[in-house]
């Protein structure tokens, strides 16, 4: 083996190990940034040595080519659903039926598992490699979502079984973040994590699935071992993520206890469960009991009661976020939903209010799920004197102007010095994983902003001991600690600063890529939209937002002050000379099936190639889409190779992410 192929294999092995630690065992040893950097190193090596690339490399998780539609495929055996037990009595009925069918005195055990609230997915392996992933569909035939499933890191790309079935879920945290982003972008929000999981798995572009970070819990192994207990153990050994909370029960009392326990504790989990699945443990006994037309007789789903209650919308007020976006919040007549008093529910934006048709005074159905902010499901009854909500004309916090830009769902306070925005901005700057200023939480930031001690993030670095020590809940010791933490944050690397600035669409990853491409904040601030798009994964939307941020005089001033505070503005540039398209010149013409021209250009450049505007003898390839015009004639005349989008993506390395 050459040293390159050795290096590639070692990286793959390491990445697989870290994926397993992170996604299956929840025990990461690397930070996200270290993991990303290892992944990028592997990608770069594979790009430079396409002959060493393999289908099951961890880099394949970033998302393969977009598809035109999903192919329907028949399941190896039907994916049936389960009968429900809506309460304890129905669960006891199930137990009686099982005992009746098994016959007097026969010994048996149950296995109780959490019922994950997602969508089921069958994953097939051939020769130890992931070959096909199918959604449940109508139970008989499912949709082939293989490329998308490959991006889910708790589904091993290499594993020994024939087929595994399980549930794709969205974590509550990821769900909330996604909806926040969608609301801010004016996209419809997902009703719950299950819909978000379905929506993310059934998209044509795997890069979207990849960006959503779904999880997979496995619970069926085909062919099955003799017991369900054994199934769960083997799945775990094979590298699948198995719900850690399952229990082998010797009788119905143990089963009931497990169901009650998780009905109480469901909020403590990072993902949604909607019940407990109770299964007969022995497969031989399962087979004797068999199936009805629609469900097995040997299992039942004990469903938790829905967490919805009716209440009255007493008012709708707006909250101002970091980007100035106003979020309407329904103030509710307090209502207890399975033990938790709920008095507020998010309404996201004006479009959502319109979709729900909700007015102040209406009776609505409110749903609470876990730690997620409660939401209004629908209007149950209009109030006799209900009144429509109007977005305020002025910001409720600073009285500044409110603007709703064309095509945007969010109305925003455009005063960048609005205290509400400022507080959110400072909190984000100080947050863990951003500038990491421990001790700078809400209580402190509120006081700093309200007393005018901090008017922007640069002011944080000018704070003195005397400023802090007199604040509420601040002693000498904690003031000193906070100051030391502020000081330490001066050495945070550039990507963190970029993330901390709170530029729309620039999160951790984009910040990293921008820093690696430009190497200096000065360069990023001065770059045109076109230049910005040379950074990997930066498209027109992000470029425009970055440009707009740095064009704003207040922000320019801020940057200068941060420079004066000796923050770290430089970063090591990642050379991409070794990219798969290094040394090649491309010309683009016509319309491509998936990529926009800008996308194509960006990807070619990211892979080390050049894009030129006109065909000449120096052109290596003309990438021609539909309705290609004179450039195509010219290329033929000069005998320049003509390729299509698919071939281009292949040359880049297949990843459409
Ligand atoms: S076993 C034939 N186990 O719930 C038995 N299903 O309402 C196959 N589900 O279609 C299902 N968590 O999508 C099983 N631990 C679990 C589950 C589970 C969630 C889903 C699954 C099934 C539906 C039935």
PDB file of N, CA and C and ligand atoms in Angstrom, residues 80-82 113-116 120 136 167 219-220 277 279 291 296 298, ligand 1:
ATOM      1  N   UNK A  80     -45.336  -3.379   8.684  1.00  0.00           N
ATOM      2  CA  UNK A  80     -46.652  -3.128   9.255  1.00  0.00           C
ATOM      3  C   UNK A  80     -46.549  -2.200  10.443  1.00  0.00           C
ATOM      4  N   UNK A  81     -47.712  -1.718  10.870  1.00  0.00           N
ATOM      5  CA  UNK A  81     -47.642  -0.872  12.059  1.00  0.00           C
ATOM      6  C   UNK A  81     -48.081  -1.686  13.268  1.00  0.00           C
ATOM      7  N   UNK A  82     -48.298  -1.005  14.375  1.00  0.00           N
ATOM      8  CA  UNK A  82     -48.638  -1.704  15.611  1.00  0.00           C
ATOM      9  C   UNK A  82     -50.023  -1.302  16.065  1.00  0.00           C
ATOM     10  N   UNK A 113     -39.610  -1.237  24.821  1.00  0.00           N
ATOM     11  CA  UNK A 113     -38.692  -0.263  24.216  1.00  0.00           C
ATOM     12  C   UNK A 113     -39.399   1.074  24.089  1.00  0.00           C
ATOM     13  N   UNK A 114     -38.619   2.124  24.013  1.00  0.00           N
ATOM     14  CA  UNK A 114     -39.231   3.431  23.788  1.00  0.00           C
ATOM     15  C   UNK A 114     -39.789   3.463  22.371  1.00  0.00           C
ATOM     16  N   UNK A 115     -40.891   4.170  22.201  1.00  0.00           N
ATOM     17  CA  UNK A 115     -41.457   4.319  20.863  1.00  0.00           C
ATOM     18  C   UNK A 115     -41.010   5.668  20.314  1.00  0.00           C
ATOM     19  N   UNK A 116     -40.026   5.618  19.439  1.00  0.00           N
ATOM     20  CA  UNK A 116     -39.439   6.842  18.898  1.00  0.00           C
ATOM     21  C   UNK A 116     -40.423   7.507  17.948  1.00  0.00           C
ATOM     22  N   UNK A 120     -40.172   5.419  10.010  1.00  0.00           N
ATOM     23  CA  UNK A 120     -39.377   4.201   9.962  1.00  0.00           C
ATOM     24  C   UNK A 120     -38.624   4.095   8.648  1.00  0.00           C
ATOM     25  N   UNK A 136     -40.896   3.775   4.803  1.00  0.00           N
ATOM     26  CA  UNK A 136     -41.974   2.815   4.971  1.00  0.00           C
ATOM     27  C   UNK A 136     -42.949   2.855   3.787  1.00  0.00           C
ATOM     28  N   UNK A 167     -35.929   3.775  13.311  1.00  0.00           N
ATOM     29  CA  UNK A 167     -36.650   5.040  13.235  1.00  0.00           C
ATOM     30  C   UNK A 167     -35.692   6.210  13.042  1.00  0.00           C
ATOM     31  N   UNK A 219     -34.172  -1.089  15.644  1.00  0.00           N
ATOM     32  CA  UNK A 219     -34.859  -2.017  16.548  1.00  0.00           C
ATOM     33  C   UNK A 219     -35.263  -3.345  15.901  1.00  0.00           C
ATOM     34  N   UNK A 220     -35.035  -3.486  14.594  1.00  0.00           N
ATOM     35  CA  UNK A 220     -35.354  -4.759  13.940  1.00  0.00           C
ATOM     36  C   UNK A 220     -34.122  -5.242  13.185  1.00  0.00           C
ATOM     37  N   UNK A 277     -43.105   0.626  23.136  1.00  0.00           N
ATOM     38  CA  UNK A 277     -43.479  -0.539  22.347  1.00  0.00           C
ATOM     39  C   UNK A 277     -43.200  -1.784  23.186  1.00  0.00           C
ATOM     40  N   UNK A 279     -43.040  -5.829  23.284  1.00  0.00           N
ATOM     41  CA  UNK A 279     -42.904  -6.957  22.362  1.00  0.00           C
ATOM     42  C   UNK A 279     -42.680  -8.245  23.144  1.00  0.00           C
ATOM     43  N   UNK A 291     -49.647 -12.645  12.903  1.00  0.00           N
ATOM     44  CA  UNK A 291     -50.030 -11.292  12.559  1.00  0.00           C
ATOM     45  C   UNK A 291     -51.498 -11.217  12.161  1.00  0.00           C
ATOM     46  N   UNK A 296     -48.776  -7.032  14.168  1.00  0.00           N
ATOM     47  CA  UNK A 296     -48.447  -8.285  14.855  1.00  0.00           C
ATOM     48  C   UNK A 296     -49.314  -8.472  16.102  1.00  0.00           C
ATOM     49  N   UNK A 298     -48.149 -10.076  18.594  1.00  0.00           N
ATOM     50  CA  UNK A 298     -47.179 -10.250  19.677  1.00  0.00           C
ATOM     51  C   UNK A 298     -46.580  -8.930  20.182  1.00  0.00           C
TER      52      UNK A 298
HETATM   53  S1  LIG B   1     -41.233  -2.302  16.244  1.00  0.00           S
HETATM   54  C1  LIG B   1     -43.899  -4.937  13.507  1.00  0.00           C
HETATM   55  N1  LIG B   1     -40.044  -0.654  17.901  1.00  0.00           N
HETATM   56  O1  LIG B   1     -43.879   2.837  15.598  1.00  0.00           O
HETATM   57  C2  LIG B   1     -43.160  -4.185  14.527  1.00  0.00           C
HETATM   58  N2  LIG B   1     -41.476   0.262  16.242  1.00  0.00           N
HETATM   59  O2  LIG B   1     -46.843   2.553  15.434  1.00  0.00           O
HETATM   60  C3  LIG B   1     -42.307  -3.159  13.961  1.00  0.00           C
HETATM   61  N3  LIG B   1     -41.600   2.696  16.242  1.00  0.00           N
HETATM   62  O3  LIG B   1     -44.126   1.474  12.383  1.00  0.00           O
HETATM   63  C4  LIG B   1     -42.155  -1.967  14.793  1.00  0.00           C
HETATM   64  N4  LIG B   1     -40.209   3.026  17.915  1.00  0.00           N
HETATM   65  O4  LIG B   1     -42.209   3.140  12.864  1.00  0.00           O
HETATM   66  C5  LIG B   1     -40.896  -0.772  16.864  1.00  0.00           C
HETATM   67  N5  LIG B   1     -38.883   0.688  19.391  1.00  0.00           N
HETATM   68  C6  LIG B   1     -39.730   0.570  18.361  1.00  0.00           C
HETATM   69  C7  LIG B   1     -40.326   1.680  17.725  1.00  0.00           C
HETATM   70  C8  LIG B   1     -41.196   1.487  16.671  1.00  0.00           C
HETATM   71  C9  LIG B   1     -40.989   3.604  17.004  1.00  0.00           C
HETATM   72  C10 LIG B   1     -42.562   3.043  15.165  1.00  0.00           C
HETATM   73  C11 LIG B   1     -42.408   2.227  13.907  1.00  0.00           C
HETATM   74  C12 LIG B   1     -43.752   1.556  13.707  1.00  0.00           C
HETATM   75  C13 LIG B   1     -44.657   2.440  14.495  1.00  0.00           C
HETATM   76  C14 LIG B   1     -45.891   1.694  14.941  1.00  0.00           C
END
